[in-house]
Short mmCIF file of C-alpha atoms in Angstrom, two decimals:
data_model
loop_
_atom_site.label_atom_id
_atom_site.label_comp_id
_atom_site.label_asym_id
_atom_site.label_seq_id
_atom_site.Cartn_x
_atom_site.Cartn_y
_atom_site.Cartn_z
CA MET A 10 -12.67 -8.56 -0.77
CA SER A 11 -12.32 -7.85 2.95
CA PRO A 12 -14.86 -6.29 5.26
CA PHE A 13 -14.14 -2.23 6.55
CA PHE A 14 -11.04 -2.32 9.03
CA THR A 15 -12.53 -3.61 12.19
CA GLU A 16 -10.51 -1.44 14.63
CA LEU A 17 -12.29 1.70 12.82
CA LEU A 18 -15.65 0.77 12.78
CA ASP A 19 -15.33 -0.52 16.68
CA ASN A 20 -14.62 2.88 17.45
CA TYR A 21 -16.91 4.63 15.26
CA PRO A 22 -18.58 6.85 16.44
CA GLY A 23 -16.87 7.14 19.35
CA PRO A 24 -16.22 10.59 21.41
CA ALA A 25 -12.33 10.64 20.10
CA PHE A 26 -13.45 10.58 16.25
CA LEU A 27 -16.15 12.94 16.62
CA GLU A 28 -13.99 15.44 18.45
CA LYS A 29 -11.70 15.12 16.16
CA VAL A 30 -14.04 15.75 13.13
CA ARG A 31 -15.61 18.75 15.14
CA GLY A 32 -11.90 20.15 15.76
CA LYS A 33 -10.67 19.60 12.01
CA TYR A 34 -13.93 20.82 10.27
CA HIS A 35 -14.41 24.02 12.53
CA TYR A 36 -17.63 23.01 14.49
CA GLU A 37 -18.51 24.79 17.45
CA LYS A 38 -18.94 22.89 20.84
CA ASP A 39 -22.93 22.86 20.47
CA TRP A 40 -22.61 20.76 16.99
CA SER A 41 -21.17 17.91 18.99
CA GLU A 42 -24.82 16.18 19.24
CA ALA A 43 -25.74 16.80 15.54
CA LEU A 44 -22.45 15.44 14.38
CA LYS A 45 -22.92 12.17 16.36
CA LYS A 46 -26.45 12.10 15.28
CA SER A 47 -25.32 12.15 11.50
CA ALA A 48 -22.71 9.60 12.27
CA LEU A 49 -25.03 7.25 13.74
CA GLU A 50 -27.70 7.55 10.70
CA MET A 51 -24.38 6.83 8.40
CA LEU A 52 -23.15 3.80 10.72
CA PRO A 53 -25.73 0.69 9.35
CA PHE A 54 -24.65 1.77 5.73
CA LEU A 55 -21.03 1.27 6.88
CA GLN A 56 -21.39 -1.84 8.50
CA LYS A 57 -23.08 -3.43 5.74
CA GLU A 58 -21.50 -1.80 2.51
CA ALA A 59 -17.93 -0.99 3.58
CA PHE A 60 -15.13 -2.84 2.22
CA TRP A 61 -11.76 -2.86 1.15
CA GLU A 62 -9.61 -5.24 -1.50
CA SER A 63 -5.98 -5.44 -2.77
CA MET A 64 -4.26 -7.31 -5.42
CA PRO A 65 -0.60 -7.80 -6.00
CA ALA A 66 0.64 -5.28 -9.22
CA GLU A 67 3.32 -6.95 -10.79
CA TRP A 68 6.21 -4.57 -11.89
CA SER A 69 5.39 -5.14 -15.74
CA ASP A 70 1.98 -4.19 -14.82
CA THR A 71 2.86 -1.05 -13.13
CA VAL A 72 5.32 -0.16 -16.09
CA SER A 73 2.11 -0.45 -18.49
CA LEU A 74 0.31 1.73 -16.02
CA ARG A 75 2.83 4.31 -16.13
CA GLN A 76 3.08 4.72 -19.78
CA SER A 77 7.16 4.98 -19.62
CA ALA A 78 9.81 3.82 -21.63
CA PRO A 79 10.16 -0.29 -21.28
CA GLU A 80 13.70 -0.19 -21.41
CA GLU A 81 13.82 2.61 -18.74
CA GLU A 82 11.54 1.19 -16.42
CA ASN A 83 12.78 -2.52 -16.59
CA ALA A 84 16.10 -1.22 -15.44
CA ALA A 85 14.59 0.63 -12.61
CA GLY A 86 12.12 -2.67 -11.71
CA SER A 87 15.25 -4.42 -11.30
CA ARG A 88 17.08 -2.04 -8.94
CA ARG A 89 13.51 -1.72 -7.20
CA LYS A 90 13.27 -5.52 -6.95
CA ALA A 91 16.74 -5.70 -5.54
CA ALA A 92 15.89 -3.36 -2.93
CA GLY A 93 12.83 -5.25 -2.01
CA THR A 94 9.99 -3.21 -3.48
CA LYS A 95 6.53 -4.58 -4.78
CA TYR A 96 3.60 -2.93 -5.41
CA GLU A 97 0.03 -3.28 -4.66
CA ARG A 98 -3.49 -1.88 -6.14
CA VAL A 99 -5.72 -1.25 -3.12
CA VAL A 100 -9.58 0.03 -3.10
CA ILE A 101 -10.99 1.15 -0.24
CA SER A 102 -14.91 2.20 -0.06
CA LEU A 103 -17.31 3.11 2.59
CA GLY A 104 -20.06 2.05 0.28
CA ALA A 105 -23.07 3.07 -2.24
CA GLY A 106 -25.15 3.38 0.88
CA LEU A 107 -23.90 6.70 2.22
CA ASP A 108 -24.08 8.29 -1.50
CA ARG A 109 -28.11 7.51 -1.67
CA LEU A 110 -28.09 8.77 2.09
CA GLN A 111 -26.02 12.02 0.98
CA GLU A 112 -28.99 12.32 -1.93
CA GLN A 113 -31.76 12.30 0.19
CA TYR A 114 -30.10 15.12 2.43
CA SER A 115 -29.93 16.93 -0.67
CA GLU A 116 -33.69 16.25 -1.81
CA GLN A 117 -34.48 17.50 1.55
CA GLY A 118 -32.81 20.60 1.65
CA SER A 119 -30.50 19.44 4.59
CA LEU A 120 -27.49 20.96 3.48
CA SER A 121 -25.80 21.04 6.89
CA LYS A 122 -26.06 17.26 7.19
CA SER A 123 -25.07 16.49 3.84
CA TYR A 124 -21.93 18.52 4.74
CA MET A 125 -21.40 16.76 7.99
CA LEU A 126 -21.52 13.27 6.19
CA GLU A 127 -19.01 14.58 3.84
CA ALA A 128 -16.71 15.35 6.79
CA LEU A 129 -17.06 12.33 8.82
CA ALA A 130 -16.83 10.14 5.83
CA GLY A 131 -13.74 11.83 4.70
CA GLU A 132 -12.06 11.64 7.96
CA LEU A 133 -12.96 7.81 8.24
CA LEU A 134 -11.38 7.12 4.99
CA MET A 135 -8.24 9.27 6.01
CA GLU A 136 -8.06 6.80 9.15
CA SER A 137 -8.36 3.97 6.82
CA TYR A 138 -4.89 4.69 5.32
CA ALA A 139 -3.36 4.12 8.68
CA ALA A 140 -5.25 1.19 9.15
CA TYR A 141 -4.01 -0.28 5.74
CA ASN A 142 -0.43 0.55 7.13
CA ARG A 143 -0.98 -1.59 10.08
CA TYR A 144 -2.59 -4.41 8.39
CA VAL A 145 0.56 -5.00 5.90
CA ALA A 146 3.04 -4.35 8.92
CA GLU A 147 1.42 -6.73 10.92
CA THR A 148 0.38 -9.64 8.40
CA THR A 149 3.25 -9.58 6.17
CA ASP A 150 7.00 -9.04 6.11
CA TRP A 151 6.27 -5.77 4.37
CA HIS A 152 5.46 -2.36 4.90
CA VAL A 153 4.02 0.42 3.13
CA ALA A 154 6.79 2.92 1.97
CA ARG A 155 4.78 5.13 -0.27
CA TYR A 156 1.08 5.71 -1.96
CA HIS A 157 0.79 6.64 -5.49
CA PHE A 158 -2.51 8.17 -6.36
CA PRO A 159 -3.75 8.67 -10.10
CA GLY A 160 -3.71 12.06 -11.04
CA SER A 161 -1.17 13.23 -8.29
CA GLU A 162 2.07 12.09 -9.98
CA GLU A 163 3.10 12.73 -13.76
CA ALA A 164 4.08 8.70 -13.65
CA TYR A 165 0.44 8.29 -12.36
CA PRO A 166 -1.97 10.18 -14.59
CA LEU A 167 -5.55 9.84 -13.77
CA GLU A 168 -6.21 7.96 -16.97
CA MET A 169 -4.84 5.10 -15.50
CA LEU A 170 -7.69 4.50 -13.02
CA PRO A 171 -9.75 2.18 -15.25
CA GLU A 172 -6.85 -0.09 -15.44
CA LEU A 173 -5.81 0.23 -11.83
CA LEU A 174 -9.48 -0.97 -10.96
CA ALA A 175 -9.62 -3.68 -13.61
CA GLY A 176 -9.16 -7.07 -11.58
CA LEU A 177 -10.50 -5.45 -8.47
CA THR A 178 -13.70 -5.52 -7.09
CA LYS A 179 -16.69 -4.49 -9.42
CA ARG A 180 -18.29 -2.69 -6.79
CA VAL A 181 -16.32 0.50 -7.45
CA THR A 182 -16.20 1.67 -11.37
CA CYS A 183 -15.20 5.01 -12.41
CA ASN A 184 -17.20 7.07 -15.17
CA ALA A 185 -15.96 8.80 -18.26
CA ALA A 186 -14.71 11.74 -16.17
CA PHE A 187 -12.58 9.10 -14.05
CA CYS A 188 -14.96 10.25 -10.99
CA LEU A 189 -15.15 7.05 -8.56
CA ILE A 190 -18.74 5.24 -8.09
CA PRO A 191 -19.35 5.06 -5.05
CA LYS A 192 -17.93 8.71 -4.53
CA LYS A 193 -16.79 7.73 -0.78
CA SER A 194 -14.05 5.54 -2.21
CA VAL A 195 -10.49 5.94 -2.92
CA VAL A 196 -7.81 3.88 -5.41
CA PHE A 197 -4.58 3.75 -5.23
CA VAL A 198 -1.06 1.97 -5.56
CA ALA A 199 0.67 1.08 -2.41
CA GLU A 200 4.42 1.13 -2.64
CA LEU A 201 5.81 -1.60 -0.20
CA THR A 202 9.52 -2.21 1.05
CA GLN A 203 11.37 -4.48 3.35
CA ASP A 204 13.74 -1.64 3.93
CA GLU A 205 13.30 -0.48 7.76
CA SER A 206 15.12 2.69 7.03
CA VAL A 207 12.31 3.71 4.65
CA GLN A 208 8.64 4.44 6.15
CA CYS A 209 5.91 6.03 4.88
CA GLU A 210 5.91 9.92 5.31
CA GLY A 211 2.32 10.10 4.69
CA ILE A 212 -0.74 9.99 1.80
CA CYS A 213 0.33 13.69 0.58
CA MET A 214 3.93 12.83 0.09
CA GLY A 215 5.11 13.27 -3.61
CA CYS A 216 1.69 15.15 -4.39
CA HIS A 217 2.22 19.08 -5.79
CA LYS A 218 -1.41 19.85 -5.51
CA MET A 219 -0.46 22.61 -2.69
CA HIS A 220 -3.85 23.98 -2.65
CA CYS A 221 -6.09 20.97 -2.40
CA THR A 222 -8.69 21.44 0.29
CA ASN A 223 -8.03 17.81 1.74
CA ARG A 224 -3.95 18.49 1.74
CA ILE A 225 -2.67 17.07 5.04
CA GLU A 226 -0.07 19.74 6.57
CA ASP A 227 1.80 19.82 9.84
CA ASP A 228 0.11 23.11 10.59
CA PHE A 229 -3.62 22.73 10.89
CA GLN A 230 -3.79 26.34 11.17
CA THR A 231 -3.39 26.68 7.34
CA ARG A 232 -6.69 24.86 6.98
CA ARG A 233 -8.66 27.93 8.40
CA ARG A 234 -10.26 29.09 5.42
CA ILE A 235 -13.73 28.82 6.10
CA ALA A 236 -16.82 30.42 4.51
CA ARG A 237 -20.05 30.61 6.15
CA MET A 238 -23.51 29.55 4.39
CA THR A 239 -26.64 29.71 6.38
CA ASP A 240 -26.16 27.14 9.29
CA MET A 241 -23.37 25.40 8.30
CA PRO A 242 -19.26 26.09 8.12
CA LEU A 243 -17.93 25.20 4.68
CA HIS A 244 -14.00 25.24 3.80
CA TYR A 245 -12.90 26.76 0.34
CA GLY A 246 -13.87 23.72 -2.01
CA TYR A 247 -17.50 23.77 -1.16
CA SER A 248 -17.72 27.56 -0.62
CA ARG A 249 -16.56 27.50 -4.50
CA ILE A 250 -19.24 24.97 -5.39
CA PHE A 251 -22.01 26.42 -3.70
CA GLY A 252 -20.79 29.97 -5.24
CA LYS A 253 -19.30 31.86 -2.10
#
């Protein structure tokens, strides 16, 4: 298990990061100080509990997880190995402290602070994918070709999540509904390659959930599906949660 990516925490919560969150989640300029205050409240928990971990996933393991026909996948595995491809299971977590802090906000009825925490944590996790990419490229002879998330592709069903977590840290688990605990965590299979002509196209490539509120799109104007609730801006997913 490794501490969270140093370069991300060193720049958190810097002006560039906060401005990115403010613009992406459509906060007005006068919310900047509130965002900074929430980010600083999160920082001690991140410094103490955020981490990431990876372990090699042999092709035979991946075959088992993908529940495919053995003869077909063994042939595919041979082709991929010949082309210089391997897989890693990866977990990245911001820790259980943020869940406790968010529950505290909710108990206090501070929905705006709860949503700010969600936005800040979400953006930090998004930046962690690029940090993982850099780590692989800088410390190995490989680089990331693609991410595979449980539930995003037919070949990677959500039901494979417990098997993906097996052997990784016990600090991240999933419940019967396949929800990760702590909540601010991600688990995925990283497809690595030595083929310089193949580069990671982004974490949403291969995912067919076009209406996902977290989807990365070329035109960020398509994210402007905003509802209003009391004093805070909500995107579509949260407006549905709160009955708007």
